[in-house]
Amino acid sequence: MSDLRQQALDYHAFPKPGKISIEITTSAETADDLSLAYSPGVAEPVREIAANPDDVYKYTAKGNLVAVITNGTAILGLGNLGPLASKPVMEGKALLFKRFAGLDAIDIEVKHRTSEEFINTVANIADTFGGINLEDIKAPECFEIEKALKARCSVPVFHDDQHGTAIVTAAAMINALEIQGKKIEEAKIVCMGAGAAAIACMELLIKCGALREKIYMLDRKGVIHTCRDDINEYKRRFANNTDQRTLQDVMNGADVFVGVSGPNVLSAEDVKLMAANPVIFACSNPDPEINPESAHSARADLIMATGRSDYPNQVNNVLCFPFIFRGALDVRATEINDAMKVAAVHAIRKIAKQPVPESVLKASGYSSLSFGKGYIIPKPMDPRLLKEVAGAVAQAAVDTGVAQIALPDNYLN
């Protein structure tokens, strides 16, 4: 761990501080170049945009620019450390946007006293960008913030901790259940955690066929049930009419466990309570709800996924958010709606069923991979994600009427 710590610090400090920079995309070598880039030439696109605001996409980088915005209240698994401490994470998201989808991204860390101040700040700068990626904002404020910004902004607003996690989880879950011979609409699902990611995951699983009455969500006080009067409106959506109160109660006969909570909350004995051919997603980082060794020792018929890259079946948001934005921005979508999220789910899960390219095996450190218990979801380095996921998202935007332009000919071919 000490070696990893120093490697991480050196990675961020050298050869120069940070992970992103600004590059020039056009010639700026001569006096003539500068007269076109700035005064007097720049006045011409200014006049065009003033006359026709949509020309901002023709003459500026807006259509390829994403803002990665946070208030630092829920940084990774580290908690509320403030906006400045979140900057390495936001730069990291910007790096991933560029690396995987060719999108330019700028990190913005907002200091505020109230959610309303944060909302006003983001809404007032939103037109600068083609899309807004909200990040590391704690629940329940994140729900209010995203809802308000979606109403006020003319560009897509997407809270990745909610919806990116949900999309990748749903894609992997549907595949895992298929391998285990189960149907999502029949599955008993236990969700440990009731924050932003947990609620978004369960809502999207419902849109993909899961039944709300078969979902048992737990917070720090146990099962969320209809007799509790200490839950917010977002948890109340998952208040189950049940007399079961503990994790062990609901794990009995469960087909699925989804953990988005904290480390070591699930025991091997709990795993033994589950139905035949269970599925466990232990996604707490860096330490999962149960380590895979313990889970597999308890059940040989298990499919296991985590949020870690050093185990099979990593549930990783990078499989989703760069391509969601690529597709949305390329058709100038005004929002990222449920149909676009579900389209992303099915595009991601289908890739896992296809033969894995040699380049992906090499980049991932595997000699072979094929669809099955140890490979239920694509690897982040899979180049097919860009075309398939962005294409599905863009088409769904067009089909649902939120795209402002048609899908380009031969899109991403």
Short mmCIF file of C-alpha atoms in Angstrom, two decimals:
data_model
loop_
_atom_site.label_atom_id
_atom_site.label_comp_id
_atom_site.label_asym_id
_atom_site.label_seq_id
_atom_site.Cartn_x
_atom_site.Cartn_y
_atom_site.Cartn_z
CA MET A 1 0.00 0.00 0.00
CA SER A 2 2.90 2.38 0.71
CA ASP A 3 4.24 1.73 -2.80
CA LEU A 4 0.81 2.37 -4.30
CA ARG A 5 0.47 5.59 -2.32
CA GLN A 6 3.78 6.94 -3.60
CA GLN A 7 3.07 5.82 -7.16
CA ALA A 8 -0.29 7.61 -7.06
CA LEU A 9 1.24 10.80 -5.68
CA ASP A 10 4.04 10.74 -8.26
CA TYR A 11 1.53 10.08 -11.05
CA HIS A 12 -0.34 13.25 -10.14
CA ALA A 13 2.76 15.39 -9.53
CA PHE A 14 4.98 14.51 -12.51
CA PRO A 15 5.98 15.40 -15.16
CA LYS A 16 3.86 18.40 -14.20
CA PRO A 17 1.04 18.75 -11.67
CA GLY A 18 -2.39 17.42 -12.63
CA LYS A 19 -3.80 15.17 -15.35
CA ILE A 20 -5.31 17.50 -17.95
CA SER A 21 -4.33 20.56 -20.00
CA ILE A 22 -5.71 22.80 -22.75
CA GLU A 23 -4.53 22.31 -26.32
CA ILE A 24 -4.86 24.54 -29.39
CA THR A 25 -6.83 22.97 -32.23
CA THR A 26 -6.05 25.43 -35.03
CA SER A 27 -3.04 27.28 -36.36
CA ALA A 28 -1.72 30.19 -34.28
CA GLU A 29 1.71 30.69 -35.81
CA THR A 30 1.44 33.92 -37.81
CA ALA A 31 0.08 37.40 -37.42
CA ASP A 32 -2.69 36.46 -39.86
CA ASP A 33 -3.60 33.45 -37.69
CA LEU A 34 -3.88 35.64 -34.61
CA SER A 35 -6.01 38.19 -36.44
CA LEU A 36 -8.45 35.37 -37.25
CA ALA A 37 -8.30 33.74 -33.83
CA TYR A 38 -8.91 36.99 -32.01
CA SER A 39 -9.40 40.59 -33.11
CA PRO A 40 -10.61 41.51 -35.68
CA GLY A 41 -11.55 38.14 -37.20
CA VAL A 42 -13.30 36.73 -34.14
CA ALA A 43 -16.04 39.30 -34.56
CA GLU A 44 -17.45 37.36 -37.51
CA PRO A 45 -18.48 34.21 -35.64
CA VAL A 46 -19.68 36.43 -32.78
CA ARG A 47 -22.12 38.12 -35.19
CA GLU A 48 -23.23 34.78 -36.60
CA ILE A 49 -23.94 33.34 -33.15
CA ALA A 50 -25.76 36.48 -32.06
CA ALA A 51 -28.01 36.14 -35.09
CA ASN A 52 -28.44 32.38 -34.74
CA PRO A 53 -27.52 30.89 -31.31
CA ASP A 54 -27.30 27.35 -32.72
CA ASP A 55 -24.24 28.46 -34.66
CA VAL A 56 -22.32 28.26 -31.39
CA TYR A 57 -21.99 24.56 -32.25
CA LYS A 58 -20.56 25.44 -35.66
CA TYR A 59 -17.97 27.96 -34.54
CA THR A 60 -16.95 26.92 -31.01
CA ALA A 61 -16.02 23.78 -29.04
CA LYS A 62 -19.31 23.73 -27.09
CA GLY A 63 -20.55 20.57 -28.81
CA ASN A 64 -17.58 18.55 -27.61
CA LEU A 65 -17.22 20.08 -24.14
CA VAL A 66 -18.39 18.59 -20.84
CA ALA A 67 -18.26 20.21 -17.40
CA VAL A 68 -17.40 17.85 -14.54
CA ILE A 69 -18.88 19.62 -11.52
CA THR A 70 -18.91 18.83 -7.80
CA ASN A 71 -19.20 20.33 -4.35
CA GLY A 72 -16.96 17.68 -2.81
CA THR A 73 -19.53 16.39 -0.33
CA ALA A 74 -19.14 12.70 -1.24
CA ILE A 75 -15.68 12.12 -2.68
CA LEU A 76 -15.23 8.47 -3.70
CA GLY A 77 -15.48 6.54 -0.43
CA LEU A 78 -13.74 9.31 1.50
CA GLY A 79 -16.76 11.44 2.38
CA ASN A 80 -17.24 15.19 2.64
CA LEU A 81 -13.73 16.59 2.23
CA GLY A 82 -14.72 19.75 0.39
CA PRO A 83 -14.51 20.93 -3.21
CA LEU A 84 -10.75 21.54 -3.38
CA ALA A 85 -9.90 18.01 -2.25
CA SER A 86 -12.16 16.67 -4.99
CA LYS A 87 -10.12 18.25 -7.78
CA PRO A 88 -7.92 15.17 -8.48
CA VAL A 89 -11.06 13.08 -8.89
CA MET A 90 -12.69 15.59 -11.22
CA GLU A 91 -9.51 15.84 -13.30
CA GLY A 92 -9.57 12.05 -13.44
CA LYS A 93 -13.09 12.10 -14.86
CA ALA A 94 -11.96 14.65 -17.44
CA LEU A 95 -9.08 12.33 -18.39
CA LEU A 96 -11.52 9.43 -18.86
CA PHE A 97 -13.86 11.49 -21.03
CA LYS A 98 -10.95 12.32 -23.32
CA ARG A 99 -9.33 8.87 -23.29
CA PHE A 100 -12.45 6.84 -24.03
CA ALA A 101 -14.78 9.15 -25.98
CA GLY A 102 -12.63 11.99 -27.34
CA LEU A 103 -14.62 14.52 -25.32
CA ASP A 104 -13.00 17.60 -23.85
CA ALA A 105 -13.91 18.06 -20.19
CA ILE A 106 -13.20 20.77 -17.63
CA ASP A 107 -13.43 20.19 -13.90
CA ILE A 108 -15.29 22.77 -11.81
CA GLU A 109 -15.31 22.63 -8.01
CA VAL A 110 -18.02 24.78 -6.40
CA LYS A 111 -17.93 26.17 -2.87
CA HIS A 112 -21.39 27.04 -1.56
CA ARG A 113 -23.51 27.36 1.57
CA THR A 114 -26.78 25.93 0.29
CA SER A 115 -27.96 23.62 -2.47
CA GLU A 116 -29.72 26.60 -4.03
CA GLU A 117 -26.41 28.44 -4.36
CA PHE A 118 -24.85 25.42 -6.04
CA ILE A 119 -27.81 25.06 -8.40
CA ASN A 120 -27.68 28.75 -9.34
CA THR A 121 -23.94 28.61 -9.99
CA VAL A 122 -24.18 25.61 -12.29
CA ALA A 123 -27.30 26.85 -14.09
CA ASN A 124 -25.66 30.21 -14.76
CA ILE A 125 -22.64 28.66 -16.51
CA ALA A 126 -24.34 25.67 -18.16
CA ASP A 127 -24.66 27.20 -21.64
CA THR A 128 -20.87 27.22 -21.93
CA PHE A 129 -20.91 23.43 -22.23
CA GLY A 130 -22.48 20.70 -24.31
CA GLY A 131 -23.30 18.70 -21.18
CA ILE A 132 -23.01 18.70 -17.37
CA ASN A 133 -21.61 15.70 -15.46
CA LEU A 134 -22.37 16.01 -11.76
CA GLU A 135 -20.05 14.09 -9.49
CA ASP A 136 -19.47 13.21 -5.83
CA ILE A 137 -22.48 15.06 -4.36
CA LYS A 138 -24.00 13.47 -1.29
CA ALA A 139 -27.56 12.22 -0.94
CA PRO A 140 -30.26 13.37 -0.56
CA GLU A 141 -29.10 16.79 -1.81
CA CYS A 142 -27.91 15.25 -5.08
CA PHE A 143 -31.50 14.34 -6.03
CA GLU A 144 -32.74 17.88 -5.50
CA ILE A 145 -29.73 19.37 -7.30
CA GLU A 146 -30.02 17.15 -10.37
CA LYS A 147 -33.78 17.62 -10.64
CA ALA A 148 -33.48 21.41 -10.45
CA LEU A 149 -30.64 21.58 -12.96
CA LYS A 150 -32.42 19.34 -15.44
CA ALA A 151 -35.36 21.73 -15.30
CA ARG A 152 -33.21 24.85 -15.71
CA CYS A 153 -30.53 23.77 -18.19
CA SER A 154 -30.90 23.35 -21.94
CA VAL A 155 -28.04 20.82 -22.09
CA PRO A 156 -28.05 17.29 -20.66
CA VAL A 157 -27.37 16.98 -16.92
CA PHE A 158 -26.23 13.59 -15.63
CA HIS A 159 -25.22 12.62 -12.08
CA ASP A 160 -22.81 9.78 -12.78
CA ASP A 161 -22.77 8.42 -9.23
CA GLN A 162 -26.46 7.74 -9.66
CA HIS A 163 -27.07 6.88 -13.27
CA GLY A 164 -23.67 5.71 -14.49
CA THR A 165 -23.49 3.24 -11.63
CA ALA A 166 -27.06 2.16 -12.31
CA ILE A 167 -26.49 1.56 -16.02
CA VAL A 168 -23.38 -0.57 -15.57
CA THR A 169 -24.95 -2.46 -12.66
CA ALA A 170 -28.08 -3.21 -14.67
CA ALA A 171 -26.10 -4.40 -17.69
CA ALA A 172 -23.99 -6.75 -15.59
CA MET A 173 -26.99 -7.89 -13.52
CA ILE A 174 -29.14 -8.88 -16.48
CA ASN A 175 -26.25 -10.88 -17.93
CA ALA A 176 -25.49 -12.55 -14.59
CA LEU A 177 -29.11 -13.55 -14.08
CA GLU A 178 -29.25 -14.93 -17.61
CA ILE A 179 -26.17 -17.09 -16.96
CA GLN A 180 -27.73 -18.28 -13.69
CA GLY A 181 -30.93 -19.24 -15.48
CA LYS A 182 -33.06 -16.59 -13.79
CA LYS A 183 -35.38 -13.80 -14.94
CA ILE A 184 -35.07 -10.32 -13.50
CA GLU A 185 -38.84 -10.01 -13.02
CA GLU A 186 -38.79 -13.07 -10.76
CA ALA A 187 -35.67 -12.22 -8.76
CA LYS A 188 -35.70 -11.37 -5.06
CA ILE A 189 -33.20 -8.51 -4.75
CA VAL A 190 -31.51 -7.30 -1.56
CA CYS A 191 -29.89 -3.86 -1.76
CA MET A 192 -27.50 -2.91 1.05
CA GLY A 193 -27.30 0.87 0.97
CA ALA A 194 -29.88 3.57 0.41
CA GLY A 195 -27.89 6.48 -0.98
CA ALA A 196 -27.78 7.99 -4.45
CA ALA A 197 -26.21 5.00 -6.20
CA ALA A 198 -28.42 2.44 -4.48
CA ILE A 199 -31.67 4.22 -5.27
CA ALA A 200 -30.69 4.88 -8.89
CA CYS A 201 -29.60 1.26 -9.36
CA MET A 202 -32.87 -0.10 -8.08
CA GLU A 203 -34.98 2.37 -10.09
CA LEU A 204 -33.19 1.40 -13.29
CA LEU A 205 -33.46 -2.32 -12.53
CA ILE A 206 -37.21 -1.75 -12.21
CA LYS A 207 -37.23 -0.07 -15.63
CA CYS A 208 -35.43 -3.17 -16.92
CA GLY A 209 -38.07 -5.52 -15.50
CA ALA A 210 -37.44 -6.02 -11.77
CA LEU A 211 -40.48 -5.82 -9.49
CA ARG A 212 -40.44 -3.13 -6.81
CA GLU A 213 -42.17 -5.41 -4.29
CA LYS A 214 -39.36 -7.96 -4.66
CA ILE A 215 -36.67 -5.40 -3.73
CA TYR A 216 -35.57 -5.18 -0.09
CA MET A 217 -33.44 -2.11 0.62
CA LEU A 218 -31.48 -1.62 3.83
CA ASP A 219 -29.87 1.41 5.44
CA ARG A 220 -27.89 1.67 8.68
CA LYS A 221 -31.05 0.94 10.69
CA GLY A 222 -32.01 -2.20 8.80
CA VAL A 223 -34.73 -3.02 6.31
CA ILE A 224 -36.64 -0.04 4.91
CA HIS A 225 -40.27 -0.97 5.55
CA THR A 226 -43.63 0.78 5.50
CA CYS A 227 -43.86 1.14 9.29
CA ARG A 228 -40.74 3.33 9.52
CA ASP A 229 -41.23 7.07 10.00
CA ASP A 230 -37.54 8.02 9.81
CA ILE A 231 -36.96 7.77 6.05
CA ASN A 232 -36.84 10.47 3.38
CA GLU A 233 -39.03 10.57 0.28
CA TYR A 234 -36.41 8.79 -1.82
CA LYS A 235 -36.06 5.84 0.54
CA ARG A 236 -39.84 5.71 0.95
CA ARG A 237 -40.16 4.57 -2.67
CA PHE A 238 -38.56 1.32 -1.52
CA ALA A 239 -40.40 0.88 1.77
CA ASN A 240 -41.46 -2.75 1.63
CA ASN A 241 -44.62 -4.02 3.30
CA THR A 242 -42.85 -6.74 5.26
CA ASP A 243 -42.20 -7.93 8.79
CA GLN A 244 -38.58 -8.73 7.92
CA ARG A 245 -36.19 -6.38 9.69
CA THR A 246 -32.60 -7.62 9.42
CA LEU A 247 -30.15 -8.40 6.65
CA GLN A 248 -30.33 -12.07 7.55
CA ASP A 249 -34.14 -12.00 7.28
CA VAL A 250 -34.11 -10.70 3.72
CA MET A 251 -31.08 -12.68 2.55
CA ASN A 252 -32.99 -15.89 3.15
CA GLY A 253 -33.92 -17.09 -0.34
CA ALA A 254 -32.56 -13.98 -2.07
CA ASP A 255 -31.46 -14.33 -5.68
CA VAL A 256 -29.44 -11.10 -5.76
CA PHE A 257 -27.41 -9.01 -3.33
CA VAL A 258 -26.31 -5.53 -4.42
CA GLY A 259 -23.97 -3.71 -2.07
CA VAL A 260 -23.36 0.02 -2.42
CA SER A 261 -22.71 0.69 1.24
CA GLY A 262 -19.46 -0.11 3.02
CA PRO A 263 -16.87 -2.80 3.65
CA ASN A 264 -17.41 -6.18 5.29
CA VAL A 265 -21.13 -5.93 6.01
CA LEU A 266 -21.94 -9.29 4.41
CA SER A 267 -20.69 -12.53 5.95
CA ALA A 268 -20.13 -15.95 4.42
CA GLU A 269 -22.99 -17.20 6.59
CA ASP A 270 -25.27 -14.58 5.03
CA VAL A 271 -24.29 -15.79 1.56
CA LYS A 272 -25.28 -19.34 2.49
CA LEU A 273 -28.84 -18.12 3.11
CA MET A 274 -29.35 -17.14 -0.53
CA ALA A 275 -31.28 -19.11 -3.15
CA ALA A 276 -29.55 -21.49 -5.55
CA ASN A 277 -27.32 -19.85 -8.17
CA PRO A 278 -27.11 -16.46 -6.46
CA VAL A 279 -25.64 -13.20 -7.75
CA ILE A 280 -23.61 -10.87 -5.51
CA PHE A 281 -22.49 -7.40 -6.53
CA ALA A 282 -20.29 -6.08 -3.71
CA CYS A 283 -19.42 -2.65 -5.09
CA SER A 284 -18.09 -0.74 -2.10
CA ASN A 285 -14.61 0.63 -2.88
CA PRO A 286 -11.86 -0.03 -2.14
CA ASP A 287 -13.10 -2.74 0.24
CA PRO A 288 -16.24 -4.62 -0.86
CA GLU A 289 -19.13 -5.70 1.33
CA ILE A 290 -17.60 -9.19 1.24
CA ASN A 291 -14.34 -10.19 -0.39
CA PRO A 292 -14.70 -12.58 -3.32
CA GLU A 293 -12.62 -15.30 -1.67
CA SER A 294 -15.02 -15.52 1.26
CA ALA A 295 -18.09 -15.41 -0.95
CA HIS A 296 -16.85 -18.14 -3.29
CA SER A 297 -15.80 -20.31 -0.38
CA ALA A 298 -19.38 -20.15 0.89
CA ARG A 299 -21.06 -20.83 -2.47
CA ALA A 300 -19.66 -22.65 -5.48
CA ASP A 301 -22.74 -21.69 -7.57
CA LEU A 302 -22.16 -17.95 -7.16
CA ILE A 303 -21.60 -15.15 -9.67
CA MET A 304 -19.63 -12.36 -8.01
CA ALA A 305 -18.87 -8.79 -9.11
CA THR A 306 -17.09 -5.94 -7.34
CA GLY A 307 -16.00 -2.39 -8.05
CA ARG A 308 -12.35 -3.42 -8.13
CA SER A 309 -10.14 -3.94 -11.16
CA ASP A 310 -8.12 -6.76 -9.56
CA TYR A 311 -11.09 -9.16 -9.52
CA PRO A 312 -13.25 -10.44 -12.41
CA ASN A 313 -16.49 -8.66 -13.26
CA GLN A 314 -15.63 -5.09 -12.33
CA VAL A 315 -18.67 -2.81 -12.18
CA ASN A 316 -16.98 0.30 -13.53
CA ASN A 317 -18.73 3.53 -14.52
CA VAL A 318 -16.17 4.17 -17.27
CA LEU A 319 -18.08 1.57 -19.31
CA CYS A 320 -20.89 4.08 -19.49
CA PHE A 321 -20.49 7.80 -18.86
CA PRO A 322 -18.05 8.76 -21.67
CA PHE A 323 -20.25 7.07 -24.25
CA ILE A 324 -23.54 8.33 -22.82
CA PHE A 325 -22.25 11.88 -23.27
CA ARG A 326 -20.70 11.13 -26.68
CA GLY A 327 -24.03 9.94 -28.01
CA ALA A 328 -26.02 12.70 -26.33
CA LEU A 329 -23.77 15.51 -27.53
CA ASP A 330 -23.52 14.21 -31.09
CA VAL A 331 -27.28 14.64 -31.60
CA ARG A 332 -27.45 17.71 -29.30
CA ALA A 333 -29.82 15.99 -26.90
CA THR A 334 -31.53 18.29 -24.42
CA GLU A 335 -31.49 15.60 -21.73
CA ILE A 336 -30.40 12.05 -20.95
CA ASN A 337 -33.71 10.29 -20.48
CA ASP A 338 -34.68 6.81 -19.29
CA ALA A 339 -34.83 5.40 -22.81
CA MET A 340 -31.24 6.49 -23.42
CA LYS A 341 -30.13 4.86 -20.15
CA VAL A 342 -31.88 1.59 -20.97
CA ALA A 343 -30.39 1.65 -24.48
CA ALA A 344 -26.95 1.96 -22.89
CA VAL A 345 -27.70 -0.99 -20.58
CA HIS A 346 -28.48 -3.32 -23.47
CA ALA A 347 -25.63 -2.08 -25.65
CA ILE A 348 -23.10 -2.74 -22.87
CA ARG A 349 -24.41 -6.18 -21.98
CA LYS A 350 -24.49 -7.34 -25.60
CA ILE A 351 -20.79 -6.60 -26.06
CA ALA A 352 -19.95 -9.10 -23.30
CA LYS A 353 -21.55 -11.87 -25.38
CA GLN A 354 -19.30 -11.24 -28.38
CA PRO A 355 -15.77 -12.60 -28.93
CA VAL A 356 -13.19 -10.48 -27.12
CA PRO A 357 -10.59 -8.81 -29.37
CA GLU A 358 -6.95 -9.70 -28.82
CA SER A 359 -6.14 -6.05 -28.07
CA VAL A 360 -8.60 -6.07 -25.17
CA LEU A 361 -7.16 -9.29 -23.76
CA LYS A 362 -3.66 -7.85 -23.89
CA ALA A 363 -4.66 -4.53 -22.30
CA SER A 364 -6.63 -6.33 -19.57
CA GLY A 365 -3.96 -8.94 -18.79
CA TYR A 366 -6.01 -12.00 -19.81
CA SER A 367 -5.12 -14.83 -22.17
CA SER A 368 -8.79 -15.52 -22.89
CA LEU A 369 -12.25 -14.30 -21.95
CA SER A 370 -15.70 -15.57 -22.87
CA PHE A 371 -19.21 -14.84 -21.69
CA GLY A 372 -19.81 -16.68 -18.44
CA LYS A 373 -19.54 -16.46 -14.67
CA GLY A 374 -16.13 -14.75 -14.78
CA TYR A 375 -16.97 -12.38 -17.61
CA ILE A 376 -20.42 -10.82 -17.44
CA ILE A 377 -19.51 -7.30 -18.56
CA PRO A 378 -16.99 -5.82 -21.03
CA LYS A 379 -13.56 -4.55 -20.05
CA PRO A 380 -13.07 -0.76 -19.99
CA MET A 381 -10.45 -0.92 -22.76
CA ASP A 382 -12.91 -2.49 -25.22
CA PRO A 383 -13.01 -0.15 -28.26
CA ARG A 384 -16.48 -1.42 -29.24
CA LEU A 385 -18.03 0.50 -26.34
CA LEU A 386 -17.67 3.82 -28.15
CA LYS A 387 -19.55 2.79 -31.27
CA GLU A 388 -22.13 0.52 -29.67
CA VAL A 389 -23.05 2.50 -26.55
CA ALA A 390 -22.82 5.98 -28.03
CA GLY A 391 -24.71 4.79 -31.09
CA ALA A 392 -27.51 3.25 -29.03
CA VAL A 393 -27.79 6.35 -26.85
CA ALA A 394 -27.84 8.72 -29.82
CA GLN A 395 -30.50 6.63 -31.58
CA ALA A 396 -32.65 6.53 -28.43
CA ALA A 397 -32.38 10.32 -28.16
CA VAL A 398 -33.60 10.66 -31.74
CA ASP A 399 -36.39 8.10 -31.22
CA THR A 400 -37.69 9.82 -28.08
CA GLY A 401 -37.61 13.33 -29.53
CA VAL A 402 -34.93 14.88 -27.31
CA ALA A 403 -32.33 15.16 -30.10
CA GLN A 404 -32.05 18.52 -31.82
CA ILE A 405 -30.31 17.17 -34.92
CA ALA A 406 -30.54 13.92 -36.83
CA LEU A 407 -28.13 11.08 -36.29
CA PRO A 408 -25.14 11.77 -38.55
CA ASP A 409 -24.68 9.50 -41.57
CA ASN A 410 -22.46 6.48 -40.87
CA TYR A 411 -22.28 7.55 -37.23
CA LEU A 412 -18.98 6.47 -35.59
CA ASN A 413 -18.11 4.12 -38.50
#
